[in-house]
mmCIF file of C-alpha atoms in Angstrom:
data_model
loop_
_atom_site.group_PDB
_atom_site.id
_atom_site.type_symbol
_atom_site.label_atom_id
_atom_site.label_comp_id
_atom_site.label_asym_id
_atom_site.label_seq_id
_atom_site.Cartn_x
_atom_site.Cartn_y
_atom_site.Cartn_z
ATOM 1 C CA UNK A 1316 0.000 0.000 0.000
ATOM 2 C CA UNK A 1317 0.883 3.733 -0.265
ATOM 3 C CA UNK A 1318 3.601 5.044 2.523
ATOM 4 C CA UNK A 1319 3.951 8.580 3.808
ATOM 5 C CA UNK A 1320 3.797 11.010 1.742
ATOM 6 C CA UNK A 1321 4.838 14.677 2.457
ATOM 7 C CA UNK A 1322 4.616 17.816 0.408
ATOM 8 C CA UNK A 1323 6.131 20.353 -1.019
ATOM 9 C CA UNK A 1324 9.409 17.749 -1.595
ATOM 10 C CA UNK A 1325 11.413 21.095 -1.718
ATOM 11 C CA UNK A 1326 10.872 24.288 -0.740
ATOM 12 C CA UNK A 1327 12.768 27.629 -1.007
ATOM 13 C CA UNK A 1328 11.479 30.593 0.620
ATOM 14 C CA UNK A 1329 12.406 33.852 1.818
ATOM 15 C CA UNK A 1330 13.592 35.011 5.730
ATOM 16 C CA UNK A 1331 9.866 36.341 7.487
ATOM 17 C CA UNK A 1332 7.774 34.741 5.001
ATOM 18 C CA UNK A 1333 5.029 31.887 6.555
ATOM 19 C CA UNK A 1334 5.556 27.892 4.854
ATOM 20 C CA UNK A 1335 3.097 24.962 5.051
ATOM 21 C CA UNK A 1336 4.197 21.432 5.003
ATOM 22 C CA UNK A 1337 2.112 19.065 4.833
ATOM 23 C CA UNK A 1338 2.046 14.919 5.984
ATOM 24 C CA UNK A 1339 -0.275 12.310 4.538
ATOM 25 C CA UNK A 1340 0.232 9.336 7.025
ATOM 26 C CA UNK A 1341 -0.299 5.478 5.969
ATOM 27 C CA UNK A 1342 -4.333 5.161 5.622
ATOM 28 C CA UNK A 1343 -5.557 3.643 9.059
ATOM 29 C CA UNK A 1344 -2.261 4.871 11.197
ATOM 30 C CA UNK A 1345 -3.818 6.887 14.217
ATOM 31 C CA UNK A 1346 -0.464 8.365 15.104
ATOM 32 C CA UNK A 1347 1.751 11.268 13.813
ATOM 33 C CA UNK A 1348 5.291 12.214 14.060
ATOM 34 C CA UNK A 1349 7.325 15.282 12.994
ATOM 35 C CA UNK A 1350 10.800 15.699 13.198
ATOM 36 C CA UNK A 1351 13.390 18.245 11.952
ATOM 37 C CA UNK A 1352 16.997 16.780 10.228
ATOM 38 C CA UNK A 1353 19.370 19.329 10.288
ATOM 39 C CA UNK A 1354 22.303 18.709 7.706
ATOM 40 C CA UNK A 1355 24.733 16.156 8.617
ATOM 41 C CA UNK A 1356 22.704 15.662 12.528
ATOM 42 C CA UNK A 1357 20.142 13.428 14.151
ATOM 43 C CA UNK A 1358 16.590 13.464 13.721
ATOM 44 C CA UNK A 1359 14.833 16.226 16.357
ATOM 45 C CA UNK A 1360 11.318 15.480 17.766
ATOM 46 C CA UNK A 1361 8.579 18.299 16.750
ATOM 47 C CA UNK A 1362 5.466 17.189 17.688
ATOM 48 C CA UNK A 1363 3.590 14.367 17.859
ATOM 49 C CA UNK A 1364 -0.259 13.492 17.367
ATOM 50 C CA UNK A 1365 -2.546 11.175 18.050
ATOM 51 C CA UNK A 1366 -6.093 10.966 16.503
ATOM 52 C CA UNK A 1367 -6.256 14.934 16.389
ATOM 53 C CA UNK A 1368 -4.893 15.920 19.271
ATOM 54 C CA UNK A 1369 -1.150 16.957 20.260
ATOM 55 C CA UNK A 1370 -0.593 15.361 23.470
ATOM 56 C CA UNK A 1371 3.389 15.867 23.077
ATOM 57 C CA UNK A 1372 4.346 19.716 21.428
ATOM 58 C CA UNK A 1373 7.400 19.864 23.710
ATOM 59 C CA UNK A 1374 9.812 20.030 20.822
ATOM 60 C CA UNK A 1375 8.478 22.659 19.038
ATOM 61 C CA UNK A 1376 10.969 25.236 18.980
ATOM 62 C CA UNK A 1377 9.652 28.272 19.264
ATOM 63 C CA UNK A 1378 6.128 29.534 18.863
ATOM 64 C CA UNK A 1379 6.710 30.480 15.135
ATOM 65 C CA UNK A 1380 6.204 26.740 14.441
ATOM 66 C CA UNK A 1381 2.618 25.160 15.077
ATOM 67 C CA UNK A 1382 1.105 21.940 13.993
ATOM 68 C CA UNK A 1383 -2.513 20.261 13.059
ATOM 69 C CA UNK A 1384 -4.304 17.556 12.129
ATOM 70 C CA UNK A 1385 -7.711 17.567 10.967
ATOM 71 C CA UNK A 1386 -9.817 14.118 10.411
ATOM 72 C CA UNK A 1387 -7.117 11.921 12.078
ATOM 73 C CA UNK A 1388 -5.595 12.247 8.797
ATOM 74 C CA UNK A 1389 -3.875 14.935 6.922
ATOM 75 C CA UNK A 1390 -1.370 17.374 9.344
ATOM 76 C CA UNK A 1391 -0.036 20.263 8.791
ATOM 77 C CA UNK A 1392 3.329 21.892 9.899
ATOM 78 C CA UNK A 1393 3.185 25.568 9.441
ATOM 79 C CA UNK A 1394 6.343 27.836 10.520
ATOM 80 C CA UNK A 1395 5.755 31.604 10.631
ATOM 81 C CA UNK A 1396 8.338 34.126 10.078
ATOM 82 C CA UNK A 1397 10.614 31.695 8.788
ATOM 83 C CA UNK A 1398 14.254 32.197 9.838
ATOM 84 C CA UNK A 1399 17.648 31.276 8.249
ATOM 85 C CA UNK A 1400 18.028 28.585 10.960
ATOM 86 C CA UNK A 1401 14.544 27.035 10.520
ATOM 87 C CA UNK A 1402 16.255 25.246 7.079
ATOM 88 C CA UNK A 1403 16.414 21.521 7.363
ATOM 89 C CA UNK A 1404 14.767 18.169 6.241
ATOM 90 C CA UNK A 1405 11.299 17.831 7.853
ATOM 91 C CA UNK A 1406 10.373 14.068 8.361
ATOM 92 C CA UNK A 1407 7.114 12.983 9.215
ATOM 93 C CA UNK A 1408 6.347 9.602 10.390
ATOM 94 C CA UNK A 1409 3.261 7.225 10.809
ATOM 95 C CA UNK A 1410 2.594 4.223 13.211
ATOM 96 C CA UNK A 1411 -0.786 2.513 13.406
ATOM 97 C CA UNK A 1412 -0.854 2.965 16.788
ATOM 98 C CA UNK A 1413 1.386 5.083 19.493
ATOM 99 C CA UNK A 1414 3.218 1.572 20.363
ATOM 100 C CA UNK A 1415 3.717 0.458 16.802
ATOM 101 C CA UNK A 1416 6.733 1.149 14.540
ATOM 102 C CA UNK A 1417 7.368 4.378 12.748
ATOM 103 C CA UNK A 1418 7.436 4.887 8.955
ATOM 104 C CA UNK A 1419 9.087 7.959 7.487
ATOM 105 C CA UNK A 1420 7.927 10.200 4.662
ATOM 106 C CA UNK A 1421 10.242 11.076 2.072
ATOM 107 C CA UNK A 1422 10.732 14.486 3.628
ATOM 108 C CA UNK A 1423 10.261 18.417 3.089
ATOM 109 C CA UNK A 1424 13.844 20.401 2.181
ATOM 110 C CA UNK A 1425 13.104 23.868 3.444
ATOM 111 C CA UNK A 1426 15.636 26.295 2.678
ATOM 112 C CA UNK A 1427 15.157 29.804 3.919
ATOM 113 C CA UNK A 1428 17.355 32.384 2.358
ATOM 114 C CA UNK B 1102 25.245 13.548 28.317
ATOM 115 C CA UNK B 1103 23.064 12.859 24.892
ATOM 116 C CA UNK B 1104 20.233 10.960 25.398
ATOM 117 C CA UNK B 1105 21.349 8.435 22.630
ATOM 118 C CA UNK B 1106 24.765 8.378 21.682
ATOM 119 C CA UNK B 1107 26.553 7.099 18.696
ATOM 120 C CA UNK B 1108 30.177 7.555 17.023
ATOM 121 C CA UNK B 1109 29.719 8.999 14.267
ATOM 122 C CA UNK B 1110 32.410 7.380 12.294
ATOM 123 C CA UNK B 1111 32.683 6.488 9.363
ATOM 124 C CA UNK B 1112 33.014 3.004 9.802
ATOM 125 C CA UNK B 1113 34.810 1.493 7.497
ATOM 126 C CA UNK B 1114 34.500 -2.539 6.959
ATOM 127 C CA UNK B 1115 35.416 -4.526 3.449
ATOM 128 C CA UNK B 1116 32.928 -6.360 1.625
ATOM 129 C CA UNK B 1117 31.962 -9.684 3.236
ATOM 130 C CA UNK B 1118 33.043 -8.380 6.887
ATOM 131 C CA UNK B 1119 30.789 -8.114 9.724
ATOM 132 C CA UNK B 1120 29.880 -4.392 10.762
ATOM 133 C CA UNK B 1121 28.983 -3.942 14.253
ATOM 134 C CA UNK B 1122 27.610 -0.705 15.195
ATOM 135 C CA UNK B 1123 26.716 0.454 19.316
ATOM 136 C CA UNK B 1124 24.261 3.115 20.722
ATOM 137 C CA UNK B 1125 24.327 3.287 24.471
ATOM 138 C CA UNK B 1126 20.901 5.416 25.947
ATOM 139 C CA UNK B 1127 21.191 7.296 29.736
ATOM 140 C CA UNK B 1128 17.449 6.807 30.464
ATOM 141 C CA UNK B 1129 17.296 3.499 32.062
ATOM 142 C CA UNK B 1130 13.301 3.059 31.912
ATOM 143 C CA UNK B 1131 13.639 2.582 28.015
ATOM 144 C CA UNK B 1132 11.810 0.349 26.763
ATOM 145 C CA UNK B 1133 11.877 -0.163 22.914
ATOM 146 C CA UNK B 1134 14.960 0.303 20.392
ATOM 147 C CA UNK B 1135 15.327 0.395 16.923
ATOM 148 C CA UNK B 1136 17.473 0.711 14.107
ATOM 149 C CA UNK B 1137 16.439 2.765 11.031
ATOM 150 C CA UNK B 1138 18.917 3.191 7.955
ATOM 151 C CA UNK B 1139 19.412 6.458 6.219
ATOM 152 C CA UNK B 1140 20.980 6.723 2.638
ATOM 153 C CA UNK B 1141 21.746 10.490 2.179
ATOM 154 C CA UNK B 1142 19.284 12.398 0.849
ATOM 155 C CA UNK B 1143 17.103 10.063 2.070
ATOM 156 C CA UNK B 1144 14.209 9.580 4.750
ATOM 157 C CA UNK B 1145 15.311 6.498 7.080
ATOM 158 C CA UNK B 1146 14.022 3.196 6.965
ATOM 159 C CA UNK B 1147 13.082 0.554 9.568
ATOM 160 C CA UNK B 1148 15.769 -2.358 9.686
ATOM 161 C CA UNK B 1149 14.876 -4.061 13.209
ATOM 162 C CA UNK B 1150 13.620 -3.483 16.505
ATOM 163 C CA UNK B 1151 14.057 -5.166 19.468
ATOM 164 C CA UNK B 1152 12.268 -5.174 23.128
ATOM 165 C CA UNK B 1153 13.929 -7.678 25.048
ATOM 166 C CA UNK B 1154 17.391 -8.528 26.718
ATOM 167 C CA UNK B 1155 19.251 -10.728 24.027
ATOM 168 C CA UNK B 1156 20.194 -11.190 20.506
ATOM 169 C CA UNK B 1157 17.219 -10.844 17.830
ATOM 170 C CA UNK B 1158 18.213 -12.256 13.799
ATOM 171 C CA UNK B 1159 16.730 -10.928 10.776
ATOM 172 C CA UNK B 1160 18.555 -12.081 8.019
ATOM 173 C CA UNK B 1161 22.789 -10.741 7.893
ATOM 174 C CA UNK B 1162 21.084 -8.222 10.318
ATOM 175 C CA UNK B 1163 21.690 -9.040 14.321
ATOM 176 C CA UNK B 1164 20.458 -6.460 16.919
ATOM 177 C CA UNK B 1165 21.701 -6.954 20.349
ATOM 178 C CA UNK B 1166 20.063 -5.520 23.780
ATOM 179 C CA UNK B 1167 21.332 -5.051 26.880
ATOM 180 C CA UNK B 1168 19.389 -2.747 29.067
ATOM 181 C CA UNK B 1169 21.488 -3.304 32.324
ATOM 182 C CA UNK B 1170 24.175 -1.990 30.634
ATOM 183 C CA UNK B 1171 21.735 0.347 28.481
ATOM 184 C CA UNK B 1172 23.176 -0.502 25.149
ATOM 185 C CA UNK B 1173 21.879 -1.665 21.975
ATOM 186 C CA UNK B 1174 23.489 -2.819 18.707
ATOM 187 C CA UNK B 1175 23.228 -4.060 15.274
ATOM 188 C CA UNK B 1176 25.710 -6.224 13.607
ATOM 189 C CA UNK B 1177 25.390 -6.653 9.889
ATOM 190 C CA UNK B 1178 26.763 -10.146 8.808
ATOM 191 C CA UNK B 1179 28.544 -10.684 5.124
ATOM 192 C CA UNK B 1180 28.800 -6.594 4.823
ATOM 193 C CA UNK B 1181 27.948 -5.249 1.247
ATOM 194 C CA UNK B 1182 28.771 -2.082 -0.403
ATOM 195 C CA UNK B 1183 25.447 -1.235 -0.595
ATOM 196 C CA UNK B 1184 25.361 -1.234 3.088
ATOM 197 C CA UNK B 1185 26.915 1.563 3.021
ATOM 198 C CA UNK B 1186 24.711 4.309 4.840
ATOM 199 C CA UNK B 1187 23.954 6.096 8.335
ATOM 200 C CA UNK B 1188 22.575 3.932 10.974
ATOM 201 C CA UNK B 1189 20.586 5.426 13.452
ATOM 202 C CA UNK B 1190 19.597 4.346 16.578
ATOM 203 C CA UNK B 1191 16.509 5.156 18.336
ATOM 204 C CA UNK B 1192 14.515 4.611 21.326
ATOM 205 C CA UNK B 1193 11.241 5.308 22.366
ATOM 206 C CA UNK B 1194 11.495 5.534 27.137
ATOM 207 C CA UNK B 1195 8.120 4.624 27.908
ATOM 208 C CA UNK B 1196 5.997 2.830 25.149
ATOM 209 C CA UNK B 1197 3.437 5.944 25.928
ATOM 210 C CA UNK B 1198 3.891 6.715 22.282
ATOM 211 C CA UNK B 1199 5.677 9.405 22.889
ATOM 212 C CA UNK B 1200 8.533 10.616 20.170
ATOM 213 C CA UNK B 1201 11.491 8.290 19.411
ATOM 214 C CA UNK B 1202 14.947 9.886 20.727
ATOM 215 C CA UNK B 1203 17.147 9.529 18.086
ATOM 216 C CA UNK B 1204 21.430 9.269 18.187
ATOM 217 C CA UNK B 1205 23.059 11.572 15.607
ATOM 218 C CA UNK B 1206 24.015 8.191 13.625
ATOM 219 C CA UNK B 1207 26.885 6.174 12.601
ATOM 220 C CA UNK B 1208 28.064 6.618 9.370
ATOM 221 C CA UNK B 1209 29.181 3.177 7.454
ATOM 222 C CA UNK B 1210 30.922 2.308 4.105
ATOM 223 C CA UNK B 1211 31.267 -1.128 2.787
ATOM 224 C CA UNK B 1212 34.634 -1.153 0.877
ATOM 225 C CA UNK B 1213 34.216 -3.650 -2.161
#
């Protein structure tokens, strides 16, 4: 069956402006995973979701970045006021349930100039 | 001290040799580990996991647990060059579904 998929694949923006990324999970997983991938470091927790609700946001990094999920489905990563330092790989992941295994999108390459 | 630590390498093995990679974890109420592999420029993919003390085989791939000494590892039998990747090591503390903690990764390259 399908995987993850995320969208944009790429996207290249300018400092201050807003950017949505968006995370369609495996049909019938109930959780949802973001992470950030810097170049050349480990994967950093964002947020995580399950149904709808965020009962994890601790590592969002600032309040520029905010998440959602609408029909237990389809999230949403927005970052506001993008920064120089907000460029990385965003990764989300799906697991059927909170206990299950984690599958990875292909990722969103934000570059803010 | 990182939550999940790994050398960073490279690693460097030749063809046919057995890799073994470590990732030692501080939080001692851990419960579940796993090993994703990253090609670069690429989102990682599940190899194993593993919840109990012991050895677990999948294939040339062995992942090893030892929580009273809170490490974990994966050993990759009959190395291949197109082994060659980042292996990263995660861990999820509680089984709450909370976020897996992640080690920065060990770089590897399979020399044919």
């Amino acid at each position: 069956g399908a995987g993850v998929s995320q969208s944009p694949s790429n996207k290249v923006t300018e400092k201050g402006k807003d950017v949505e990324l968006r995370c369609d999970p495996i049909s019938g997983h109930t959780a949802l995973y973001w992470y950030r991938q810097s170049l050349g470091q480990g994967l950093e927790f964002l947020i995580y979701f399950q149904g709808n609700s965020a009962p994890d946001k601790s590592g969002l990094p600032s309040d520029r970045f905010s998440a959602e999920r609408t029909g237990g489905s389809v999230s949403t990563l927005t970052i506001q006021r993008t920064q120089q330092e907000d460029s990385a790989v965003y990764l989300c992941a799906s697991s059927l349930t909170p206990v299950e295994t984690q599958y990875f999108g292909p990722g969103t390459r934000l570059l803010v100039l | 001290q990182k939550e999940v630590e790994q050398n960073s390498g490279p690693l460097s093995v030749p063809e046919g040799a057995i890799a073994s990679l470590n990732c030692t974890y501080s939080d001692r109420g851990s419960q579940s580990f796993f090993w994703y592999r990253q090609y670069s420029g690429k989102s990682p993919e599940l190899i194993m996991f593993i919840y109990s003390n012991g050895d677990k085989e999948d294939g040339r791939f062995t992942a090893q647990l030892n929580k009273a000494s809170q490490y974990v590892s994966l050993l990759i039998r009959d190395s291949q060059p197109s082994d060659s990747a980042t292996y990263l090591c995660a861990v999820n503390k509680d089984n709450a579904g909370n976020m897996l903690t992640f080690g920065g990764g060990t770089r590897l390259m399979v020399k044919p």
